[in-house]
Coordinates of C-alpha atoms in Angstrom, one line a residue:
X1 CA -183.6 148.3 106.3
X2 CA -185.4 148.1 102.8
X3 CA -184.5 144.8 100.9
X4 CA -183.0 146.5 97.7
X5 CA -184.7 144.3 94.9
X6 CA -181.3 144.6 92.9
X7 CA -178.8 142.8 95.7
X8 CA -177.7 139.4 96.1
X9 CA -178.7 136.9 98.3
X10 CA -176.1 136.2 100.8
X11 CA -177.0 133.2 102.6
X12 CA -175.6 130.0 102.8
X13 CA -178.5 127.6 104.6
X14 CA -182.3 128.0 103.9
X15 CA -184.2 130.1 106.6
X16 CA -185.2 127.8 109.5
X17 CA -189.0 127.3 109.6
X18 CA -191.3 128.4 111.8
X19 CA -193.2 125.1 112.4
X20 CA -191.6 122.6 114.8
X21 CA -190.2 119.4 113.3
X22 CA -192.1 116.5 113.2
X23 CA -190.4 113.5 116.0
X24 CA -190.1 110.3 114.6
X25 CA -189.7 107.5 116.9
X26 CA -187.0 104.7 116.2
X27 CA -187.4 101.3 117.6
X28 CA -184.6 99.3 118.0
X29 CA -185.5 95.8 116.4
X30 CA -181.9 94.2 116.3
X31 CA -179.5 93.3 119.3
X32 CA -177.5 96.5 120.4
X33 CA -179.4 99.0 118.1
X34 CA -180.3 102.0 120.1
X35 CA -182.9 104.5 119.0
X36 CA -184.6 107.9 120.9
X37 CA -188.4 106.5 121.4
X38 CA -190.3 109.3 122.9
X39 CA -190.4 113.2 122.3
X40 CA -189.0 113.4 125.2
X41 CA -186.0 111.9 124.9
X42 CA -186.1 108.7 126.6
X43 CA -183.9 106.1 124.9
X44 CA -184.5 102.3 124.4
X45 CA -181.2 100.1 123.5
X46 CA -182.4 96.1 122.8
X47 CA -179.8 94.0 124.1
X48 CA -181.7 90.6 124.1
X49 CA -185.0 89.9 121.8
X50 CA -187.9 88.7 123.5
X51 CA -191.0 86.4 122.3
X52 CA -194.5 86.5 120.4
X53 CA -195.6 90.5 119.7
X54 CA -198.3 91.0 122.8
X55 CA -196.3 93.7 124.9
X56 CA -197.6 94.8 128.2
X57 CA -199.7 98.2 128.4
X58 CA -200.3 101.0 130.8
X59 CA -202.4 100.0 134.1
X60 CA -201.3 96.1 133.6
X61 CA -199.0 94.0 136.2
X62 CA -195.3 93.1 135.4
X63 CA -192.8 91.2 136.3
X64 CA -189.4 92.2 136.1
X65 CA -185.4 92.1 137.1
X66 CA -184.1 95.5 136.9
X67 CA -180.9 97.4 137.5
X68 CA -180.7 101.3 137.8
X69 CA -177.8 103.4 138.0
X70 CA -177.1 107.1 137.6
X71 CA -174.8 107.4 133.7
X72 CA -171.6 108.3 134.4
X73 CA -171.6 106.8 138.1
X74 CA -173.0 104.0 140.1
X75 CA -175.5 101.9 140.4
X76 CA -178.6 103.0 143.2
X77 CA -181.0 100.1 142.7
X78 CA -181.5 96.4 141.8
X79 CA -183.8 93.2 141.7
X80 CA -182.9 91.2 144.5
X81 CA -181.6 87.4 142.5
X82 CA -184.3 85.5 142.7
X83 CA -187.0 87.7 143.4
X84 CA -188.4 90.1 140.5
X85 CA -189.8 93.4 141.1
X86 CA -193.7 93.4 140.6
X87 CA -195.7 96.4 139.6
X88 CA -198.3 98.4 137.8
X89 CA -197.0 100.1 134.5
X90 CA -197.4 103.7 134.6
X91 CA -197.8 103.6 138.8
X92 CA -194.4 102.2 140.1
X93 CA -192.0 105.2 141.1
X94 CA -188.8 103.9 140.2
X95 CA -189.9 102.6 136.4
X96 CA -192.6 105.5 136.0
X97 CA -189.8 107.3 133.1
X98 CA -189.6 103.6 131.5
X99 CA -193.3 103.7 130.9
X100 CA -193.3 104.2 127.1
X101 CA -190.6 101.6 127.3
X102 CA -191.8 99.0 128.5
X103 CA -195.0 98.8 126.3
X104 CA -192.7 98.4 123.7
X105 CA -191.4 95.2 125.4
X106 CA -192.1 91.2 124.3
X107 CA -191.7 88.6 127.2
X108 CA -188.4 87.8 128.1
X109 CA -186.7 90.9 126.4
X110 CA -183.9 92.7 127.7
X111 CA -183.6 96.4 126.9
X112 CA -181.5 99.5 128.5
X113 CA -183.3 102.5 129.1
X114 CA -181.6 106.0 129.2
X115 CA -184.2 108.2 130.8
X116 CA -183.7 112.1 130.9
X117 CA -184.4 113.9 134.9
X118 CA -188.0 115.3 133.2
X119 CA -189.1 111.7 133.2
X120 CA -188.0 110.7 136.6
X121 CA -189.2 113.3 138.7
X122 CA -190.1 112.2 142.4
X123 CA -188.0 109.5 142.4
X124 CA -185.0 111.4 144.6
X125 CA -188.0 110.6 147.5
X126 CA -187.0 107.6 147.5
X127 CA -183.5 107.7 146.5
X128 CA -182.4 111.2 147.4
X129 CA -178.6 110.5 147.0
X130 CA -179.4 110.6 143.0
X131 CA -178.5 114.3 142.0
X132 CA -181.6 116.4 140.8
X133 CA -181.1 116.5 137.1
X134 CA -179.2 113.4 136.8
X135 CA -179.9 111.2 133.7
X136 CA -180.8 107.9 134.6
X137 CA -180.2 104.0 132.9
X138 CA -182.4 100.9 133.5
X139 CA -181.3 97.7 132.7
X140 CA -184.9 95.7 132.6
X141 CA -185.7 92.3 131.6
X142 CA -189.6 91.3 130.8
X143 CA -190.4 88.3 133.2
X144 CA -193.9 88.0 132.4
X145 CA -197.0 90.4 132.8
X146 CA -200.9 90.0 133.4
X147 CA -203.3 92.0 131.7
X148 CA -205.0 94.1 134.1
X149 CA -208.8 95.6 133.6
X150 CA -210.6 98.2 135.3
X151 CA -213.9 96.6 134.5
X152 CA -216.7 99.3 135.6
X153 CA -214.2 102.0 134.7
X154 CA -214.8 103.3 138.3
X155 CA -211.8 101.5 140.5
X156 CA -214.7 99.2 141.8
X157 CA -213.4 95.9 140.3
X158 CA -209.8 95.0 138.7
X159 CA -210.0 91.8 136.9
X160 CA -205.9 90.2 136.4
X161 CA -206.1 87.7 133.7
X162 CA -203.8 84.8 134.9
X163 CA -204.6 82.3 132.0
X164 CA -206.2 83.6 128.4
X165 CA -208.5 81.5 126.4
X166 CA -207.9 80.7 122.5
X167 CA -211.7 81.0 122.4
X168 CA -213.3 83.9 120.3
X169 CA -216.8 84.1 121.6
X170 CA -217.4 85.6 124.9
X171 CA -220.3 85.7 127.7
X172 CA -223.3 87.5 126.8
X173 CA -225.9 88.6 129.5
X174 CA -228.4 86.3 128.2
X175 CA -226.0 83.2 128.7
X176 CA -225.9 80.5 131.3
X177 CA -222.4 80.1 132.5
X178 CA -220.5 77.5 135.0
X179 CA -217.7 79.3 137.3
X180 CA -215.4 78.5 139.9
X181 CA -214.5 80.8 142.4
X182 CA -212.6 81.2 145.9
X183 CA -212.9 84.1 147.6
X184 CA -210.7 85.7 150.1
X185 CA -210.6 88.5 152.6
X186 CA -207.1 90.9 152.4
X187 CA -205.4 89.1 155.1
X188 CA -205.4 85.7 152.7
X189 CA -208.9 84.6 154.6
X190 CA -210.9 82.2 152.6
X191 CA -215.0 83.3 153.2
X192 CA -216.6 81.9 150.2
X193 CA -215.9 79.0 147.9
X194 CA -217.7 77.6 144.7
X195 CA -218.3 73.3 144.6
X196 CA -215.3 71.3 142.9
X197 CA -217.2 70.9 139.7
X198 CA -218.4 74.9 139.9
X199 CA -221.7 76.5 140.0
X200 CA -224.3 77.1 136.8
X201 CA -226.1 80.3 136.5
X202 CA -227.7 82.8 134.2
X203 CA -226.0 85.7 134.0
X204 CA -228.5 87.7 133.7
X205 CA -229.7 86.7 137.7
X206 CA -226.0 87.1 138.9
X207 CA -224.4 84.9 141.5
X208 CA -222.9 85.5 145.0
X209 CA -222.2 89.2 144.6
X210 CA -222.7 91.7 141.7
X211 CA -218.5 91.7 140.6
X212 CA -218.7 88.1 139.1
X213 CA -222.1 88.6 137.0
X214 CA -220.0 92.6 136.2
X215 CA -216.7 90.3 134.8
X216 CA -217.9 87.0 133.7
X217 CA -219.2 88.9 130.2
X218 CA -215.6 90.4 129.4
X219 CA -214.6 86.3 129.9
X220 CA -214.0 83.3 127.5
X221 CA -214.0 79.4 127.9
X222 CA -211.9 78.4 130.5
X223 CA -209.8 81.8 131.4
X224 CA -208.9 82.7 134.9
X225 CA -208.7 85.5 136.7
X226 CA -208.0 87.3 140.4
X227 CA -210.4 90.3 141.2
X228 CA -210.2 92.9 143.4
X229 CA -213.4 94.1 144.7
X230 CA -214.7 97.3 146.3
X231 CA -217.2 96.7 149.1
X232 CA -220.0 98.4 146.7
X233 CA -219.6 95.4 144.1
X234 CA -218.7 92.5 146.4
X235 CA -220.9 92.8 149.2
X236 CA -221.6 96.2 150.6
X237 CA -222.4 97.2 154.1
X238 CA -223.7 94.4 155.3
X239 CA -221.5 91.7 154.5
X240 CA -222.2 88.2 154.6
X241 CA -222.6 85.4 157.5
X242 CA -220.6 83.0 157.7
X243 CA -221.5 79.8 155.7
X244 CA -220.2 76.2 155.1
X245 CA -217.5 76.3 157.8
X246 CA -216.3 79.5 156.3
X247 CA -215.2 82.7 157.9
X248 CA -218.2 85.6 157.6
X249 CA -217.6 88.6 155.7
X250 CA -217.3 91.9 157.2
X251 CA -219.5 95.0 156.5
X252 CA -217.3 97.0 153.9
X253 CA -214.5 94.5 153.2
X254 CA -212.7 94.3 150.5
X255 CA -212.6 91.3 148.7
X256 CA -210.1 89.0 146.2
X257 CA -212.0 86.3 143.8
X258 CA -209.9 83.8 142.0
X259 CA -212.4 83.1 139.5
X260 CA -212.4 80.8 136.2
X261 CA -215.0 80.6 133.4
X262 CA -215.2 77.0 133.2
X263 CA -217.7 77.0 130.5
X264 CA -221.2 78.6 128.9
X265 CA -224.0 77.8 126.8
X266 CA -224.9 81.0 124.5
X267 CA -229.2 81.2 125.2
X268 CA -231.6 81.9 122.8
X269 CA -234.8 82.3 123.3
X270 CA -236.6 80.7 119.8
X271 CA -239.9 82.0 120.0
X272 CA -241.4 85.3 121.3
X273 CA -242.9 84.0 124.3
X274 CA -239.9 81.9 125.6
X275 CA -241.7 78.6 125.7
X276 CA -238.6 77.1 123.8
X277 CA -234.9 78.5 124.6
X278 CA -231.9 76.8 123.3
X279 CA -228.7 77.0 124.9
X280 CA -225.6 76.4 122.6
X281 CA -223.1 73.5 124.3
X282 CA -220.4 73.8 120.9
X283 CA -221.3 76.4 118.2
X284 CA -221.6 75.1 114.7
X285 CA -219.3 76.1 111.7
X286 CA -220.3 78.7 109.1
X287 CA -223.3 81.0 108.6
X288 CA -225.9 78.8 106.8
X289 CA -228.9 77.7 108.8
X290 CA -231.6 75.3 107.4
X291 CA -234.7 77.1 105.6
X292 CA -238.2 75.7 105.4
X293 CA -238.3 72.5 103.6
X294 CA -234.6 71.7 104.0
X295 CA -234.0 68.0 104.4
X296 CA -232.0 67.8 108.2
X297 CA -230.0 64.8 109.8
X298 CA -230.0 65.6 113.8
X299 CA -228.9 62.9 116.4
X300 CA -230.4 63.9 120.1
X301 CA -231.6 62.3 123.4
X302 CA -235.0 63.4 125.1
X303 CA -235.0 63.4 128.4
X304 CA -238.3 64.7 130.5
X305 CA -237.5 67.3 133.8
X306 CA -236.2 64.2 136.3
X307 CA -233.6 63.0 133.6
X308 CA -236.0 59.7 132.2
X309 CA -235.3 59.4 128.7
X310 CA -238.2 59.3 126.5
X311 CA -236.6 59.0 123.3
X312 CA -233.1 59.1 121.7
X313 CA -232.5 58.6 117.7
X314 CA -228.5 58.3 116.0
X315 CA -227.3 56.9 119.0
X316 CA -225.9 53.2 119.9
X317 CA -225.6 52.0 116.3
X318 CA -229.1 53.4 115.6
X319 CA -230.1 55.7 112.2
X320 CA -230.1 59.7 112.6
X321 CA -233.7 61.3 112.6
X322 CA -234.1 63.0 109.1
X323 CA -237.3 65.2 108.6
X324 CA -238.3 68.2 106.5
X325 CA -237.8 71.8 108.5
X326 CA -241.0 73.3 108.8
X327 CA -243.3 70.5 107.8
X328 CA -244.7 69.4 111.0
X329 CA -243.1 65.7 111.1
X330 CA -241.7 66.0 114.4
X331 CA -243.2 68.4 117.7
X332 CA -243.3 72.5 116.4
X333 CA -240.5 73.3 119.8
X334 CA -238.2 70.7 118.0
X335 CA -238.6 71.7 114.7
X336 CA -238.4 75.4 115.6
X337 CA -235.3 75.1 117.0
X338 CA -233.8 73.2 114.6
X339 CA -233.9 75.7 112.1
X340 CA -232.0 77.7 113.8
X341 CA -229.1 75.7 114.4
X342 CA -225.8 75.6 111.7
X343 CA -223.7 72.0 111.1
X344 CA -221.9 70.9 113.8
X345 CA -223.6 72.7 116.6
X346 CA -224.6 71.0 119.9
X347 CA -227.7 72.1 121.6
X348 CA -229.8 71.8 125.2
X349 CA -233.0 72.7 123.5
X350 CA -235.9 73.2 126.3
X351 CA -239.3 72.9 125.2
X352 CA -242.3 74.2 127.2
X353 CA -245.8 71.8 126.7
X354 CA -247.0 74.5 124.5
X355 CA -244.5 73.5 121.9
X356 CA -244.6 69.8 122.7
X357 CA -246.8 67.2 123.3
X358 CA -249.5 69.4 125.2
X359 CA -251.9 68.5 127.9
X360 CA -252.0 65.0 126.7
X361 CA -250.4 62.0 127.7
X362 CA -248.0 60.3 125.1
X363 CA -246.3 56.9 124.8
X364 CA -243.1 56.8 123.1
X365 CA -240.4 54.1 122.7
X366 CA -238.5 54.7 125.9
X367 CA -241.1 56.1 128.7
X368 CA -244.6 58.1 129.0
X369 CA -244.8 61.3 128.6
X370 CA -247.0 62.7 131.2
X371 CA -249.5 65.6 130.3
X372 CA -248.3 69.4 130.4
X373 CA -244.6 68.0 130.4
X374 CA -241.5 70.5 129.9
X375 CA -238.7 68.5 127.6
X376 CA -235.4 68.8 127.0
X377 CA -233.4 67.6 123.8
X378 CA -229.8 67.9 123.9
X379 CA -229.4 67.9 120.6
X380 CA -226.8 67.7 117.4
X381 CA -227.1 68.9 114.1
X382 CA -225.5 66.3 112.1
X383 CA -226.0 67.7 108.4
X384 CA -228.5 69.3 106.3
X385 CA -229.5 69.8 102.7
X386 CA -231.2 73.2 101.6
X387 CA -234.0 73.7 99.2
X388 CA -232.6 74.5 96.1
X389 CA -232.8 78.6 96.0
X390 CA -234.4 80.2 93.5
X391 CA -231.6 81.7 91.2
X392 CA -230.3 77.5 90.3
X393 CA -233.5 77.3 89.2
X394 CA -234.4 76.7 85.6
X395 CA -237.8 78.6 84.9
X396 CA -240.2 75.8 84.4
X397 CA -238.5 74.4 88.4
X398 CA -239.8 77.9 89.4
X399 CA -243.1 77.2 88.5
X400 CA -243.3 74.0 90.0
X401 CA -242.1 75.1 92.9
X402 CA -244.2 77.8 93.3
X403 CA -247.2 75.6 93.1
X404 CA -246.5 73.2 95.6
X405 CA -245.8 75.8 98.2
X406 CA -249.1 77.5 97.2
X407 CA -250.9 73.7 97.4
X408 CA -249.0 73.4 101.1
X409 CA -250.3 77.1 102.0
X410 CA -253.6 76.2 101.1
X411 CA -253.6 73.2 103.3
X412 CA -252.4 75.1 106.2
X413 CA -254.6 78.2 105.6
X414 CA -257.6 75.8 105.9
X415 CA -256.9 73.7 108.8
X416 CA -256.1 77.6 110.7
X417 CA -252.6 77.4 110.8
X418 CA -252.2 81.0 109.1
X419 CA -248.9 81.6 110.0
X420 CA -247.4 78.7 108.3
X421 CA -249.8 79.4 105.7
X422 CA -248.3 82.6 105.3
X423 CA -244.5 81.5 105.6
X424 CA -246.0 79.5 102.0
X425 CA -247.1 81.8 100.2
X426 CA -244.3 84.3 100.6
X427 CA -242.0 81.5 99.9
X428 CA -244.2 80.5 96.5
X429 CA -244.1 84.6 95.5
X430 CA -240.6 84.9 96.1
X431 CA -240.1 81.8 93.5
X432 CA -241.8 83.7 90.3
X433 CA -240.7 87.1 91.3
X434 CA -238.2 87.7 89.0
X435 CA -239.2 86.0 85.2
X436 CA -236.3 87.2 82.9
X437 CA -236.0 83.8 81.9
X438 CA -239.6 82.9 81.2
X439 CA -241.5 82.8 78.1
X440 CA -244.7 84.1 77.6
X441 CA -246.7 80.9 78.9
X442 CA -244.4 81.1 81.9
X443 CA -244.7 84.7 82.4
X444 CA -248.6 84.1 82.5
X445 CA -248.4 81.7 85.1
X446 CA -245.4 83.4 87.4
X447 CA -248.4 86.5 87.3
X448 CA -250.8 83.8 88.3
X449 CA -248.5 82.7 91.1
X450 CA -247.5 86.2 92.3
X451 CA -251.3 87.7 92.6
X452 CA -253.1 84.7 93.8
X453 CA -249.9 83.7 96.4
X454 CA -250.1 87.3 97.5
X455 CA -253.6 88.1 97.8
X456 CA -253.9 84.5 100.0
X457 CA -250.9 86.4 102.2
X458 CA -252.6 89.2 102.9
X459 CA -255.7 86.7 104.3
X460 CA -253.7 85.3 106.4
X461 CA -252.2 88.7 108.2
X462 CA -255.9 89.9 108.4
X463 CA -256.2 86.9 110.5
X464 CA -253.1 86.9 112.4
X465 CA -254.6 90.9 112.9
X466 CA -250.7 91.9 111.4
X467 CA -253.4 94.5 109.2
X468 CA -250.2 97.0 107.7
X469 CA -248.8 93.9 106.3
X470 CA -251.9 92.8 104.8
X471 CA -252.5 96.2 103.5
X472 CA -248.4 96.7 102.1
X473 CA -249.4 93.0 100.1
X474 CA -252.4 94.1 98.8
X475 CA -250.7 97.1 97.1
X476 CA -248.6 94.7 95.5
X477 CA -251.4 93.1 93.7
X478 CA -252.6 96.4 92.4
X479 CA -249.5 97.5 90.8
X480 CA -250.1 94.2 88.5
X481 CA -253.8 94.4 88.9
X482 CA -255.5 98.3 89.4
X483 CA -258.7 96.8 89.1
X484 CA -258.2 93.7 91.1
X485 CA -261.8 93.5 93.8
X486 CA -260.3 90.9 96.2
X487 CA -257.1 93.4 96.3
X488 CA -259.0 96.8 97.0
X489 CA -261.6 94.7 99.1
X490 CA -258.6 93.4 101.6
X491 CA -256.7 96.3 101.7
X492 CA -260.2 98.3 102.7
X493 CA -260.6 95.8 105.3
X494 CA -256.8 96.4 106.9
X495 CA -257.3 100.0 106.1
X496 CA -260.4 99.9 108.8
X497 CA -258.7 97.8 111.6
X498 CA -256.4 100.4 111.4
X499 CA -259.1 103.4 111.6
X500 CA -257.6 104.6 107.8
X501 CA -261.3 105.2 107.1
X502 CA -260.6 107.6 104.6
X503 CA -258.5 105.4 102.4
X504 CA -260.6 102.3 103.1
X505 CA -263.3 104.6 101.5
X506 CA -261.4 105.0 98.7
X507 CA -260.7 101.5 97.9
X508 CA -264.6 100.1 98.5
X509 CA -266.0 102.9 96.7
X510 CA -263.6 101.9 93.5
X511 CA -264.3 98.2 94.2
X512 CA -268.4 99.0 93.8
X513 CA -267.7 100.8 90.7
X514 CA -265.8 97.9 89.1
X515 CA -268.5 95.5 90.0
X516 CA -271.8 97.4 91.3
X517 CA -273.9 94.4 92.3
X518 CA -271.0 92.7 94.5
X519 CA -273.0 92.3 98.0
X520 CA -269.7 91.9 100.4
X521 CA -268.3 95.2 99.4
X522 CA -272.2 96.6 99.8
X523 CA -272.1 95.4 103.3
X524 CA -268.4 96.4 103.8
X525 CA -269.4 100.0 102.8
X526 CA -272.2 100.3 105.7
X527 CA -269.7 98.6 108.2
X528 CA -267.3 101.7 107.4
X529 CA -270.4 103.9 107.6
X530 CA -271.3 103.1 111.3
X531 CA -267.6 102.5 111.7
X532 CA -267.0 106.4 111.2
X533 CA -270.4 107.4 113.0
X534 CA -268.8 105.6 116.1
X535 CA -265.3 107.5 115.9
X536 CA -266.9 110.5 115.2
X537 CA -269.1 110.3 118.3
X538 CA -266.4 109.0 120.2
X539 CA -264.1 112.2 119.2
X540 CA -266.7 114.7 120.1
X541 CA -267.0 113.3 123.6
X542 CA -263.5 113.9 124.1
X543 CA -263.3 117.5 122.6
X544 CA -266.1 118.1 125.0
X545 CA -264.7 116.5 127.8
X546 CA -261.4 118.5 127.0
X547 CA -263.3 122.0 126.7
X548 CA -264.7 121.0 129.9
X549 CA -261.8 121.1 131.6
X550 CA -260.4 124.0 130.1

């Protein structure tokens, strides 16, 4: 029927939408409240408050005392007094319509469920006197519950937390950790066993069987666990003789590890070739670490490989050491790992002869140290003091500062240590980069500082052959400087090493213009000459060789 655009509107309730209405959960948080929890109807009524906020959550182990009845008659299942039910939320039969329940719960609550029949299908299997579309009630009390991880994600190992840790940091791969373990067959047969005081290990190598290396990094200080692990992680086909007056493992067993993290030392390796690697026993507090120059307070013991100690300072009544980072007063392994360490922190640091005392022989207070000798320092960083940084400087502090690490570089640069050379000058450049607070005089010598410091940096990448660095420096110095020779000469050798011929061109052919009669850029110019006859040569060979083929 047409709607008449002149009649009345009749109705008495706005048109029902289209669109279904949005549930809203209501979770009971007083004693007798009620509320509908799920879409699907499932009911949670709070009848005693439980402790903390962790709740349980789906695949994790529960304890509980339950009581189940059909509502409206009587009561079909029950806890035995004295001995819980224990199960797997989300797997259990008779509380799978709880589920979403339950991970609401807090140890020790007690809560009524009223769960519709679409929630508790399957369960007339086991109880087939319960009608087929009966609504159901639980009566469940939280006991306890463990927190239950599929580690691999593949059913291969379950880890059950018995005891959590308070601890933040956990295992890394790199780490050396110390765990105890017991390890049982299904029947309750004990087959392997870790020593009382536990057994140390990288975790990188892995111990025993692949599962403890797998969990250990999802562990903290002093957490325990049980594991349940499939033949593939524990240990395969083959199994494992029997050892130590223990029964052997079978091919294809499944096993059961009670295993605790007793402790770990986070590893770092402090320089690139791994000749010194510190291995954090307590980490420090904060973020700061000392820079070069800082002024450090350390108390240690060095001890060489069979446990003689060869020196010790801030111990029995005697003074800390106190040194300058990065200023060569005490061996480069020491010093190197020092600076990496914040206030507080306790280290093992290890340190290869390359980093100590070398081939040669040394006599200390304590002991000799023989040649090639590997030492280690267990070591504690007591305190430092920074160098001042460069924005609580006053201008004329800047400049000052800047000098002396240009006077240090210089030092190092000649006696062929380029790297701390380099580490100086940066610094020194760093000091006088920004001049909004200097005068004119100051502004002249902060451009002193920032071209000479710079140009004496990229010297010491050519030699450390780090040429793109060298190169990127030099191009600093001729943004303040276009016609700077040492700049264009530098950056044309870098420019070579790194077969840029044409740029290096470039930058020689504008240096001989600026000064015609300068004989090193005359001789760099025919170096780049034969330079580009030989890669020329050497890329006509392989087009030929290429064609050849073709």
């Amino acid at each position: 029927m047409d709607l008449e655009m002149d009649d009345i509107d009749e109705q008495i309730a706005p048109p029902k939408s289209d669109k279904e209405e949005e549930f809203r959960p209501y979770y009971p948080e007083k004693v007798d409240e009620e509320g509908v929890i799920t879409k699907t109807g499932l009911k949670k009524k709070l009848v005693k408050i439980g402790d903390g906020w962790d709740a349980p959550e789906e695949g994790d182990e529960i304890t509980v005392n339950f009581k189940a009845k059909v509502v409206g008659g009587e009561q079909f299942a029950a806890s035995a007094q004295g001995e819980p039910l224990v199960v797997i939320v989300g797997k259990d039969i008779i509380l799978k319509g709880c589920k979403e329940g339950i991970i609401t719960m807090r140890k020790g609550e007690l809560s009524i469920f009223t769960v519709p029949p679409e929630l508790t299908a399957g369960i007339q299997l086991q109880y087939p006197d319960i009608p087929q579309n009966a609504t159901l009630q639980f009566e469940v009390e939280l006991l306890s519950w463990y927190k239950v991880i599929d580690v691999c994600e593949d059913g291969g190992v379950f880890k059950k937390i018995l005891s959590r840790s308070e601890v933040f940091e956990r295992v890394e791969k790199k780490d050396e950790v110390t765990v105890k373990y017991e390890v049982k067959l299904e029947d309750g047969t004990v087959v392997a066993k870790s020593p009382e005081e536990g057994v140390e290990f990288l975790v990188n190598d892995g111990h025993l069987c692949p599962a403890i290396a797998k969990v250990v990094v999802t562990m903290r200080k002093e957490e325990k666990a049980i594991l349940r692990v499939e033949p593939e992680y524990a240990f395969g086909s083959t199994g494992k003789p029997a050892q130590d007056g223990l029964s052997a493992i079978p091919p294809n067993a499944v096993v059961n590890i009670a295993l605790e993290l007793v402790s770990f030392k986070l590893l770092e390796y402090i320089t690139e070739d791994m000749l010194v690697i510190k291995k954090i026993t307590v980490p420090g507090v904060g973020f700061e670490k000392p820079n070069s120059g800082t002024t450090a307070q350390i108390r240690y013991i060095a001890k060489l490989a069979d446990g003689v100690i060869f020196d010790k300072k801030g111990h029995d009544e005697e003074d800390l050491l106190e040194f300058k980072v990065d200023e060569e007063e005490i061996i480069e392994g020491l010093d190197k790992a020092v600076a990496t360490m914040k206030r507080g922190e306790f280290a093992l640091v290890i340190i290869n002869p390359e980093y100590g005392y070398g081939s040669s022989e040394t006599k200390t207070k304590f002991a000799v140290v023989p040649p090639n000798s590997i030492l280690h320092y267990e070591v504690e960083m007591v305190g430092f003091t920074k160098v001042t940084e460069s924005w609580d400087m006053e201008a004329a502090q800047k400049l000052e500062y800047a000098a002396k690490r240009k006077e240090e570089g210089n030092v190092y640069f000649k006696a062929g240590k380029y790297k701390r050379a380099s580490l100086r000058y940066d610094m020194a450049a760093k000091y006088v980069e920004f001049e909004s607070t200097f005068d004119e005089e100051q502004k002249k010598a902060g451009h002193f500082f920032k071209v000479t410091c710079q140009l004496n940096n990229a010297s010491c990448k050519i030699k450390l052959k780090e040429f793109r660095e060298a190169a990127a420096l030099c191009t600093k110095v001729l943004k303040l400087e276009p016609s700077n020779i040492k700049a264009l000469f530098r950056r044309a050798q870098a420019y070579m090493e790194t077969i840029d011929l044409d740029l290096a061109e470039l930058d020689l052919k504008k240096a001989l213009e600026i000064d015609p009669d300068n004989r090193e850029v005359t001789t760099q110019l025919l170096r780049l000459k034969n330079l580009r006859t030989f890669h020329d040569k050497k890329d006509a060979a392989l087009y030929a060789n290429m064609m050849k083929k073709l």
